[in-house]
mmCIF file of C-alpha atoms and ligand atoms in Angstrom:
data_model
loop_
_atom_site.group_PDB
_atom_site.id
_atom_site.type_symbol
_atom_site.label_atom_id
_atom_site.label_comp_id
_atom_site.label_asym_id
_atom_site.label_seq_id
_atom_site.Cartn_x
_atom_site.Cartn_y
_atom_site.Cartn_z
ATOM 1 C CA MET A 1 3.007 -36.625 7.199
ATOM 2 C CA SER A 2 3.107 -38.325 3.811
ATOM 3 C CA GLY A 3 1.756 -36.565 0.776
ATOM 4 C CA LYS A 4 2.159 -33.118 2.300
ATOM 5 C CA ARG A 5 4.451 -30.777 0.491
ATOM 6 C CA PRO A 6 6.970 -28.856 2.582
ATOM 7 C CA CYS A 7 5.593 -25.554 3.742
ATOM 8 C CA ASN A 8 7.407 -22.289 3.971
ATOM 9 C CA PRO A 9 6.594 -21.133 7.488
ATOM 10 C CA SER A 10 8.810 -18.050 7.601
ATOM 11 C CA GLY A 11 7.566 -17.211 4.180
ATOM 12 C CA THR A 12 9.927 -14.818 2.521
ATOM 13 C CA SER A 13 10.844 -17.157 -0.301
ATOM 14 C CA VAL A 14 10.855 -15.784 -3.800
ATOM 15 C CA ARG A 15 10.422 -18.384 -6.501
ATOM 16 C CA THR A 16 12.015 -17.985 -9.889
ATOM 17 C CA ASP A 17 8.660 -16.875 -11.286
ATOM 18 C CA GLY A 18 7.670 -14.668 -8.410
ATOM 19 C CA VAL A 19 6.459 -15.005 -4.835
ATOM 20 C CA GLU A 20 3.984 -17.154 -2.990
ATOM 21 C CA THR A 21 1.781 -16.504 0.004
ATOM 22 C CA PRO A 22 3.385 -18.338 2.946
ATOM 23 C CA ILE A 23 1.637 -20.762 5.248
ATOM 24 C CA ALA A 24 1.427 -18.269 8.135
ATOM 25 C CA TYR A 25 -0.790 -15.976 6.099
ATOM 26 C CA ARG A 26 -2.824 -18.853 4.675
ATOM 27 C CA VAL A 27 -3.663 -19.930 8.232
ATOM 28 C CA LEU A 28 -4.822 -16.369 8.993
ATOM 29 C CA GLU A 29 -7.040 -16.519 5.891
ATOM 30 C CA ALA A 30 -8.404 -19.919 6.923
ATOM 31 C CA LEU A 31 -9.394 -18.459 10.286
ATOM 32 C CA GLY A 32 -10.607 -15.180 8.820
ATOM 33 C CA GLY A 33 -12.885 -16.923 6.358
ATOM 34 C CA ARG A 34 -14.682 -18.874 9.150
ATOM 35 C CA ARG A 35 -14.891 -16.169 11.745
ATOM 36 C CA THR A 36 -17.720 -17.508 13.871
ATOM 37 C CA ALA A 37 -16.841 -21.217 13.789
ATOM 38 C CA TYR A 38 -14.148 -23.013 15.749
ATOM 39 C CA VAL A 39 -11.875 -24.991 13.496
ATOM 40 C CA ARG A 40 -9.539 -27.840 14.398
ATOM 41 C CA VAL A 41 -5.820 -27.574 13.689
ATOM 42 C CA PRO A 42 -5.753 -30.916 11.796
ATOM 43 C CA ASP A 43 -8.565 -29.670 9.559
ATOM 44 C CA ILE A 44 -6.623 -26.488 8.740
ATOM 45 C CA ALA A 45 -3.497 -28.566 8.066
ATOM 46 C CA ASP A 46 -5.477 -30.871 5.751
ATOM 47 C CA ALA A 47 -7.100 -27.958 3.939
ATOM 48 C CA LEU A 48 -3.720 -26.292 3.413
ATOM 49 C CA SER A 49 -1.849 -29.572 2.744
ATOM 50 C CA CYS A 50 0.743 -28.915 5.386
ATOM 51 C CA LYS A 51 1.846 -30.215 8.771
ATOM 52 C CA HIS A 52 0.113 -29.639 12.112
ATOM 53 C CA ASP A 53 3.347 -28.136 13.427
ATOM 54 C CA ASP A 54 3.349 -25.588 10.630
ATOM 55 C CA VAL A 55 -0.184 -24.548 11.545
ATOM 56 C CA ARG A 56 0.796 -24.352 15.243
ATOM 57 C CA GLY A 57 3.812 -22.217 14.273
ATOM 58 C CA ALA A 58 1.569 -19.961 12.196
ATOM 59 C CA ILE A 59 -0.869 -19.559 15.095
ATOM 60 C CA GLY A 60 2.041 -18.430 17.280
ATOM 61 C CA ALA A 61 3.149 -15.919 14.657
ATOM 62 C CA ILE A 62 -0.400 -14.572 14.247
ATOM 63 C CA ARG A 63 -0.738 -14.163 18.030
ATOM 64 C CA ARG A 64 2.641 -12.416 18.224
ATOM 65 C CA LEU A 65 1.302 -9.800 15.802
ATOM 66 C CA GLY A 66 -1.375 -9.037 18.387
ATOM 67 C CA TYR A 67 -4.339 -10.945 16.953
ATOM 68 C CA SER A 68 -6.538 -12.702 19.454
ATOM 69 C CA ILE A 69 -7.135 -16.414 18.819
ATOM 70 C CA SER A 70 -9.224 -18.327 21.322
ATOM 71 C CA GLU A 71 -8.979 -22.067 21.801
ATOM 72 C CA ARG A 72 -11.714 -24.428 23.022
ATOM 73 C CA SER A 73 -10.769 -27.959 23.893
ATOM 74 C CA GLY A 74 -12.223 -30.411 21.406
ATOM 75 C CA ALA A 75 -13.628 -27.675 19.167
ATOM 76 C CA GLY A 76 -10.418 -26.034 17.981
ATOM 77 C CA ILE A 77 -9.449 -22.403 17.504
ATOM 78 C CA ARG A 78 -11.203 -19.233 16.465
ATOM 79 C CA LEU A 79 -10.073 -15.765 15.487
ATOM 80 C CA ASP A 80 -11.547 -12.796 17.310
ATOM 81 C CA THR A 81 -14.649 -11.863 15.316
ATOM 82 C CA GLU A 82 -13.589 -8.197 15.043
ATOM 83 C CA THR A 83 -10.394 -9.023 13.159
ATOM 84 C CA ASP A 84 -10.378 -7.615 9.639
ATOM 85 C CA VAL A 85 -8.621 -10.213 7.487
ATOM 86 C CA ILE A 86 -7.879 -9.760 3.802
ATOM 87 C CA VAL A 87 -8.770 -13.094 2.223
ATOM 88 C CA ARG A 88 -7.297 -13.429 -1.256
ATOM 89 C CA SER A 89 -10.277 -15.274 -2.782
ATOM 90 C CA ASP A 90 -12.572 -12.543 -1.480
ATOM 91 C CA LEU A 91 -10.271 -9.839 -2.877
ATOM 92 C CA LEU A 92 -10.116 -11.552 -6.275
ATOM 93 C CA GLY A 93 -13.902 -11.839 -6.337
ATOM 94 C CA ARG A 94 -14.241 -8.087 -5.818
ATOM 95 C CA LEU A 95 -11.314 -6.914 -7.925
ATOM 96 C CA GLY A 96 -12.683 -6.487 -11.430
ATOM 97 C CA THR A 97 -9.268 -5.610 -12.890
ATOM 98 C CA ARG A 98 -7.520 -7.162 -15.883
ATOM 99 C CA ALA A 99 -4.026 -7.220 -14.400
ATOM 100 C CA LEU A 100 -3.499 -5.095 -11.312
ATOM 101 C CA GLY A 101 -3.702 -7.093 -8.101
ATOM 102 C CA ARG A 102 -3.258 -10.426 -9.897
ATOM 103 C CA PRO A 103 -1.949 -12.418 -8.201
ATOM 104 C CA PRO A 104 -2.235 -11.066 -4.672
ATOM 105 C CA VAL A 105 0.602 -12.347 -2.471
ATOM 106 C CA CYS A 106 0.119 -11.783 1.253
ATOM 107 C CA PHE A 107 2.424 -11.936 4.256
ATOM 108 C CA LEU A 108 1.879 -11.588 7.970
ATOM 109 C CA GLU A 109 5.062 -9.611 8.379
ATOM 110 C CA LEU A 110 7.806 -8.261 6.140
ATOM 111 C CA ASP A 111 10.510 -5.671 6.485
ATOM 112 C CA SER A 112 9.104 -3.820 3.495
ATOM 113 C CA THR A 113 6.677 -4.862 0.758
ATOM 114 C CA ASN A 114 8.711 -2.730 -1.675
ATOM 115 C CA ALA A 115 11.858 -4.702 -0.868
ATOM 116 C CA LEU A 116 10.104 -8.058 -1.306
ATOM 117 C CA ALA A 117 8.321 -6.939 -4.496
ATOM 118 C CA THR A 118 11.644 -5.799 -5.967
ATOM 119 C CA ARG A 119 13.186 -9.210 -5.266
ATOM 120 C CA ALA A 120 10.128 -10.887 -6.756
ATOM 121 C CA ALA A 121 10.237 -8.686 -9.875
ATOM 122 C CA LEU A 122 13.927 -9.446 -10.339
ATOM 123 C CA ALA A 123 13.010 -13.150 -10.086
ATOM 124 C CA GLY A 124 10.395 -12.734 -12.820
ATOM 125 C CA ALA A 125 7.107 -11.930 -11.056
ATOM 126 C CA SER A 126 4.543 -10.691 -13.529
ATOM 127 C CA HIS A 127 3.005 -7.269 -14.140
ATOM 128 C CA GLY A 128 0.164 -6.661 -11.713
ATOM 129 C CA THR A 129 1.446 -8.830 -8.869
ATOM 130 C CA VAL A 130 0.590 -7.164 -5.566
ATOM 131 C CA VAL A 131 2.593 -7.898 -2.409
ATOM 132 C CA LEU A 132 0.834 -7.065 0.832
ATOM 133 C CA ALA A 133 1.895 -7.342 4.471
ATOM 134 C CA GLU A 134 -0.214 -7.075 7.598
ATOM 135 C CA HIS A 135 2.792 -5.544 9.315
ATOM 136 C CA GLN A 136 5.998 -3.967 8.008
ATOM 137 C CA LYS A 137 8.958 -3.914 10.385
ATOM 138 C CA ALA A 138 10.878 -1.441 8.248
ATOM 139 C CA GLY A 139 8.380 0.165 5.887
ATOM 140 C CA ARG A 140 10.208 2.565 3.600
ATOM 141 C CA GLY A 141 9.169 6.150 3.061
ATOM 142 C CA ARG A 142 10.598 8.726 0.687
ATOM 143 C CA LEU A 143 13.925 10.406 1.400
ATOM 144 C CA GLY A 144 15.133 7.524 3.578
ATOM 145 C CA ARG A 145 12.302 7.853 6.101
ATOM 146 C CA THR A 146 10.448 4.947 7.647
ATOM 147 C CA TRP A 147 6.737 4.310 7.252
ATOM 148 C CA PHE A 148 4.792 3.346 10.368
ATOM 149 C CA SER A 149 2.920 0.143 9.417
ATOM 150 C CA PRO A 150 1.182 -1.461 12.424
ATOM 151 C CA PRO A 151 -0.541 -4.871 12.040
ATOM 152 C CA GLY A 152 -3.993 -4.918 10.515
ATOM 153 C CA ALA A 153 -4.713 -1.189 10.754
ATOM 154 C CA GLY A 154 -3.865 -0.051 7.265
ATOM 155 C CA LEU A 155 -3.026 -1.171 3.772
ATOM 156 C CA TRP A 156 0.685 -1.664 3.139
ATOM 157 C CA PHE A 157 1.265 -3.025 -0.335
ATOM 158 C CA SER A 158 3.463 -2.871 -3.431
ATOM 159 C CA LEU A 159 2.529 -3.445 -7.052
ATOM 160 C CA ILE A 160 4.889 -4.731 -9.703
ATOM 161 C CA LEU A 161 4.361 -2.694 -12.865
ATOM 162 C CA ARG A 162 5.902 -3.596 -16.209
ATOM 163 C CA TYR A 163 4.502 -0.886 -18.450
ATOM 164 C CA GLU A 164 6.197 0.111 -21.701
ATOM 165 C CA LEU A 165 7.543 3.399 -20.433
ATOM 166 C CA THR A 166 10.793 5.313 -20.337
ATOM 167 C CA VAL A 167 12.345 5.751 -16.891
ATOM 168 C CA ALA A 168 11.923 9.517 -17.292
ATOM 169 C CA ARG A 169 8.160 9.106 -17.528
ATOM 170 C CA THR A 170 7.673 7.047 -14.392
ATOM 171 C CA TRP A 171 6.475 10.218 -12.637
ATOM 172 C CA MET A 172 3.148 9.343 -14.272
ATOM 173 C CA LEU A 173 2.918 6.250 -12.112
ATOM 174 C CA THR A 174 3.374 8.244 -8.900
ATOM 175 C CA LEU A 175 1.089 11.155 -9.764
ATOM 176 C CA GLY A 176 -1.432 8.758 -11.308
ATOM 177 C CA ALA A 177 -1.384 6.678 -8.128
ATOM 178 C CA ALA A 178 -2.136 9.739 -6.014
ATOM 179 C CA VAL A 179 -5.139 10.505 -8.239
ATOM 180 C CA ALA A 180 -6.338 6.893 -8.160
ATOM 181 C CA LEU A 181 -6.012 6.721 -4.380
ATOM 182 C CA ALA A 182 -7.888 9.967 -3.888
ATOM 183 C CA ASP A 183 -10.662 8.807 -6.249
ATOM 184 C CA ALA A 184 -11.051 5.498 -4.399
ATOM 185 C CA VAL A 185 -11.059 7.116 -0.947
ATOM 186 C CA GLU A 186 -13.569 9.756 -2.082
ATOM 187 C CA ALA A 187 -15.939 7.207 -3.610
ATOM 188 C CA LEU A 188 -15.867 4.992 -0.528
ATOM 189 C CA THR A 189 -15.946 7.567 2.244
ATOM 190 C CA GLY A 190 -17.238 10.855 0.836
ATOM 191 C CA VAL A 191 -14.222 12.786 2.154
ATOM 192 C CA HIS A 192 -11.939 14.554 -0.304
ATOM 193 C CA PRO A 193 -8.229 14.028 0.360
ATOM 194 C CA ASP A 194 -5.856 16.727 -0.808
ATOM 195 C CA VAL A 195 -3.148 15.496 -3.168
ATOM 196 C CA ARG A 196 0.282 17.040 -2.641
ATOM 197 C CA TRP A 197 3.222 16.865 -5.007
ATOM 198 C CA PRO A 198 4.806 14.485 -5.571
ATOM 199 C CA ASN A 199 3.247 11.595 -3.682
ATOM 200 C CA ASP A 200 1.151 12.440 -0.665
ATOM 201 C CA LEU A 201 -2.489 12.317 0.276
ATOM 202 C CA TYR A 202 -3.562 14.586 3.109
ATOM 203 C CA LEU A 203 -6.790 14.847 5.028
ATOM 204 C CA ASN A 204 -7.446 17.787 7.350
ATOM 205 C CA ASP A 205 -3.792 18.810 6.882
ATOM 206 C CA ARG A 206 -2.479 15.459 8.119
ATOM 207 C CA LYS A 207 -0.883 12.718 6.091
ATOM 208 C CA LEU A 208 -3.305 9.964 5.170
ATOM 209 C CA ALA A 209 -1.325 7.989 2.606
ATOM 210 C CA GLY A 210 2.057 7.888 0.916
ATOM 211 C CA ILE A 211 3.416 6.487 -2.310
ATOM 212 C CA LEU A 212 6.957 5.284 -2.950
ATOM 213 C CA THR A 213 7.835 4.408 -6.534
ATOM 214 C CA GLU A 214 11.109 2.545 -7.034
ATOM 215 C CA VAL A 215 12.229 1.764 -10.573
ATOM 216 C CA ARG A 216 14.724 -0.482 -12.318
ATOM 217 C CA GLY A 217 15.751 0.063 -15.875
ATOM 218 C CA GLY A 218 18.509 1.260 -18.094
ATOM 219 C CA GLY A 219 18.751 4.019 -20.656
ATOM 220 C CA ASP A 220 15.378 4.619 -22.099
ATOM 221 C CA ARG A 221 13.639 1.490 -20.929
ATOM 222 C CA LEU A 222 11.825 0.756 -17.691
ATOM 223 C CA ASP A 223 12.365 -2.879 -16.671
ATOM 224 C CA PHE A 224 9.824 -2.602 -13.894
ATOM 225 C CA ALA A 225 8.530 -0.222 -11.288
ATOM 226 C CA VAL A 226 7.531 -1.138 -7.773
ATOM 227 C CA LEU A 227 4.719 1.129 -6.683
ATOM 228 C CA GLY A 228 4.512 1.060 -2.888
ATOM 229 C CA ILE A 229 1.390 2.435 -1.246
ATOM 230 C CA GLY A 230 0.674 2.940 2.436
ATOM 231 C CA ILE A 231 -2.839 3.967 3.506
ATOM 232 C CA ASN A 232 -3.745 4.626 7.117
ATOM 233 C CA VAL A 233 -7.212 3.084 7.340
ATOM 234 C CA ASN A 234 -8.493 2.082 10.770
ATOM 235 C CA GLN A 235 -6.077 3.624 13.289
ATOM 236 C CA GLU A 236 -7.429 5.797 16.046
ATOM 237 C CA GLU A 237 -5.440 8.914 16.898
ATOM 238 C CA ALA A 238 -3.954 7.211 19.974
ATOM 239 C CA ASP A 239 -2.642 4.367 17.779
ATOM 240 C CA PHE A 240 -0.077 6.679 16.174
ATOM 241 C CA PRO A 241 3.219 7.087 18.007
ATOM 242 C CA ALA A 242 3.656 10.454 19.731
ATOM 243 C CA GLY A 243 5.963 11.719 16.979
ATOM 244 C CA LEU A 244 3.284 11.216 14.308
ATOM 245 C CA ARG A 245 0.148 12.108 16.255
ATOM 246 C CA ASP A 246 0.115 15.731 15.073
ATOM 247 C CA THR A 247 1.004 15.010 11.468
ATOM 248 C CA ALA A 248 -0.650 11.702 10.538
ATOM 249 C CA THR A 249 -4.270 10.677 10.200
ATOM 250 C CA SER A 250 -6.352 7.720 9.056
ATOM 251 C CA ILE A 251 -9.614 7.315 7.176
ATOM 252 C CA ARG A 252 -11.186 6.347 10.503
ATOM 253 C CA CYS A 253 -9.913 9.520 12.205
ATOM 254 C CA GLY A 254 -11.299 11.581 9.319
ATOM 255 C CA THR A 255 -14.712 9.930 9.062
ATOM 256 C CA GLY A 256 -15.440 8.449 12.478
ATOM 257 C CA ARG A 257 -15.957 4.914 11.200
ATOM 258 C CA THR A 258 -13.952 1.827 10.319
ATOM 259 C CA TYR A 259 -13.595 0.362 6.850
ATOM 260 C CA ASP A 260 -13.224 -3.124 5.435
ATOM 261 C CA ARG A 261 -9.699 -3.120 4.018
ATOM 262 C CA THR A 262 -10.440 -5.738 1.333
ATOM 263 C CA GLY A 263 -13.057 -3.493 -0.264
ATOM 264 C CA LEU A 264 -10.778 -0.468 -0.154
ATOM 265 C CA LEU A 265 -7.861 -2.425 -1.628
ATOM 266 C CA ALA A 266 -10.053 -3.715 -4.480
ATOM 267 C CA ASP A 267 -11.308 -0.159 -5.108
ATOM 268 C CA VAL A 268 -7.771 1.272 -5.149
ATOM 269 C CA LEU A 269 -6.472 -1.387 -7.563
ATOM 270 C CA ARG A 270 -9.433 -0.865 -9.897
ATOM 271 C CA SER A 271 -8.982 2.881 -9.723
ATOM 272 C CA LEU A 272 -5.251 2.529 -10.491
ATOM 273 C CA GLU A 273 -5.953 0.417 -13.559
ATOM 274 C CA HIS A 274 -8.467 3.004 -14.732
ATOM 275 C CA VAL A 275 -6.088 5.963 -14.266
ATOM 276 C CA TYR A 276 -3.189 4.088 -15.902
ATOM 277 C CA ALA A 277 -5.261 3.087 -18.969
ATOM 278 C CA GLY A 278 -3.329 4.382 -21.956
ATOM 279 C CA LEU A 279 -0.756 6.046 -19.647
ATOM 280 C CA ASP A 280 -1.553 9.452 -21.028
ATOM 281 C CA ALA A 281 0.663 12.116 -19.445
ATOM 282 C CA GLU A 282 -1.718 14.996 -20.181
ATOM 283 C CA SER A 283 -4.684 13.211 -18.696
ATOM 284 C CA ILE A 284 -2.758 12.238 -15.538
ATOM 285 C CA ARG A 285 -1.381 15.799 -15.171
ATOM 286 C CA GLY A 286 -4.842 17.303 -15.614
ATOM 287 C CA ARG A 287 -6.497 14.936 -13.166
ATOM 288 C CA TRP A 288 -3.758 15.500 -10.602
ATOM 289 C CA ALA A 289 -4.108 19.285 -10.952
ATOM 290 C CA GLY A 290 -7.827 18.922 -10.270
ATOM 291 C CA LYS A 291 -7.167 17.215 -6.940
ATOM 292 C CA THR A 292 -4.535 19.438 -5.381
ATOM 293 C CA ARG A 293 -4.759 22.687 -3.476
ATOM 294 C CA MET A 294 -1.063 23.360 -4.063
ATOM 295 C CA LEU A 295 -1.397 25.064 -7.423
ATOM 296 C CA GLY A 296 -1.732 28.833 -7.075
ATOM 297 C CA ASN A 297 -0.499 28.717 -3.484
ATOM 298 C CA PRO A 298 2.867 29.382 -1.808
ATOM 299 C CA VAL A 299 5.202 26.436 -1.399
ATOM 300 C CA PHE A 300 8.530 25.772 0.246
ATOM 301 C CA ILE A 301 10.498 22.819 -1.094
ATOM 302 C CA ASP A 302 13.713 21.480 0.327
ATOM 303 C CA THR A 303 15.738 20.186 -2.630
ATOM 304 C CA ASP A 304 19.278 18.819 -2.981
ATOM 305 C CA ALA A 305 20.176 22.088 -4.680
ATOM 306 C CA GLY A 306 18.794 24.160 -1.794
ATOM 307 C CA PRO A 307 15.411 25.552 -0.774
ATOM 308 C CA VAL A 308 12.878 26.654 -3.365
ATOM 309 C CA ARG A 309 10.216 29.184 -2.386
ATOM 310 C CA GLY A 310 7.453 30.574 -4.508
ATOM 311 C CA VAL A 311 3.994 29.891 -5.832
ATOM 312 C CA ALA A 312 3.308 26.442 -7.321
ATOM 313 C CA GLU A 313 2.054 27.118 -10.821
ATOM 314 C CA ASP A 314 1.755 23.782 -12.557
ATOM 315 C CA VAL A 315 3.200 20.336 -13.125
ATOM 316 C CA GLY A 316 5.375 20.131 -16.242
ATOM 317 C CA SER A 317 5.276 17.481 -18.941
ATOM 318 C CA ASP A 318 8.158 15.763 -17.086
ATOM 319 C CA GLY A 319 6.308 15.654 -13.767
ATOM 320 C CA ALA A 320 8.329 18.547 -12.309
ATOM 321 C CA LEU A 321 6.587 21.040 -10.053
ATOM 322 C CA LEU A 322 6.822 24.482 -11.628
ATOM 323 C CA VAL A 323 7.357 27.133 -8.976
ATOM 324 C CA ARG A 324 7.251 30.906 -9.674
ATOM 325 C CA GLY A 325 9.748 32.671 -7.426
ATOM 326 C CA ALA A 326 9.457 36.210 -6.009
ATOM 327 C CA ASP A 327 11.873 37.337 -8.747
ATOM 328 C CA GLY A 328 9.388 36.205 -11.386
ATOM 329 C CA GLY A 329 11.568 33.268 -12.512
ATOM 330 C CA LEU A 330 10.102 29.812 -12.974
ATOM 331 C CA ARG A 331 11.918 26.923 -11.245
ATOM 332 C CA ARG A 332 11.418 23.259 -12.196
ATOM 333 C CA VAL A 333 11.573 21.033 -9.150
ATOM 334 C CA LEU A 334 11.980 17.335 -9.939
ATOM 335 C CA ALA A 335 12.474 16.038 -6.399
ATOM 336 C CA GLY A 336 12.284 17.436 -2.920
ATOM 337 C CA ASP A 337 10.494 17.642 0.352
ATOM 338 C CA VAL A 338 7.486 19.916 0.456
ATOM 339 C CA GLY A 339 7.301 21.710 3.786
ATOM 340 C CA GLY A 340 6.065 24.668 5.768
ATOM 341 C CA ASP A 341 4.139 26.987 3.509
ATOM 342 C CA ALA A 342 2.803 24.106 1.479
ATOM 343 C CA LYS A 343 0.184 23.459 4.143
ATOM 344 C CA VAL A 344 -2.370 25.495 2.252
HETATM 345 C C1 LIG B 1 6.156 8.382 1.756
HETATM 346 O O1 LIG B 1 5.178 9.129 1.814
HETATM 347 O O2 LIG B 1 7.216 8.688 2.280
HETATM 348 C C2 LIG B 1 6.007 7.068 1.038
HETATM 349 C C3 LIG B 1 5.480 5.997 1.960
HETATM 350 C C4 LIG B 1 5.261 4.675 1.259
HETATM 351 C C5 LIG B 1 4.914 3.573 2.227
HETATM 352 C C6 LIG B 1 4.535 2.295 1.528
HETATM 353 S S1 LIG B 1 3.847 1.122 2.636
HETATM 354 C C7 LIG B 1 3.950 -0.122 1.437
HETATM 355 C C8 LIG B 1 5.224 0.094 0.655
HETATM 356 N N1 LIG B 1 6.327 -0.613 1.259
HETATM 357 C C9 LIG B 1 7.235 0.200 1.766
HETATM 358 O O3 LIG B 1 8.269 -0.163 2.362
HETATM 359 N N2 LIG B 1 6.884 1.471 1.568
HETATM 360 C C10 LIG B 1 5.646 1.565 0.812
#
């Protein structure tokens, strides 16, 4: 059709100045924003300045993710009214941040939002850009693990951060993110997640959210960090695969109700910007210490240099966990997997 610019149906293109939300997601938004009304495919195509075939392709992709779209001859198509869609204009209207979450770039499906955000940052995407996917096929966790990211049930997103910071101080971003997440979840739901070093949020001794910070930079200078956050929001217990059912939880499992993901995402981004203001290591350390039950309790940490057992005493000025061993010595743990005894 003349006058219509080519669309990017598969939608993993990264422009030289960043990333753009592909047509498949924009069709989901178009349907999500008019939940009760049927809308005709040509009208969506006109509104999005793309071809009917692209809209048809997007509808197929949305259905393949498991979303229910009904069709009525003459009237058009409609998304199931229960579907919780994150609409970017709605998010922007509720954001209230200066930089974080601007722009939001949304995908139906990606391997990993961290991977895409890294490519976008390398291509020049600006500080604050947030990359979000309804579904991640290969969500990355720490220590080479995968992160279960089913369509529409949680928040799977990555923020590009270009703060003036040395690489050695990027621990502040991870610990600060844990604090910001806990603050946002507490304010919205009234439950108090337990923050665990270095990057976890737990609720009722099960993992609620995880943070994966990946950095690029040389020497003393951080080029950019990609802060990846996964929050289990609206899953029921049965929605987790058998291998996670005893160890993972969601806000819904912990509170008995579902939450609008757009509101939570806006709250988290605002909370992050607040915690990062000034990037003050002492303030982040202090706030983190106030949200964890680890300090003063026994921990077991699997590190590259072998297991570390003892009582977690503090977090050092370099973000290391300070663990007092049975011999009275203090060990600084910079990276590792907290296990066993840490379930305090
Ligand atoms: C962990 O606890 O192991 C960290 C999990 C981090 C998961 C998030 S989901 C969004 C972002 N993209 C990824 O591939 N991983 C992070």
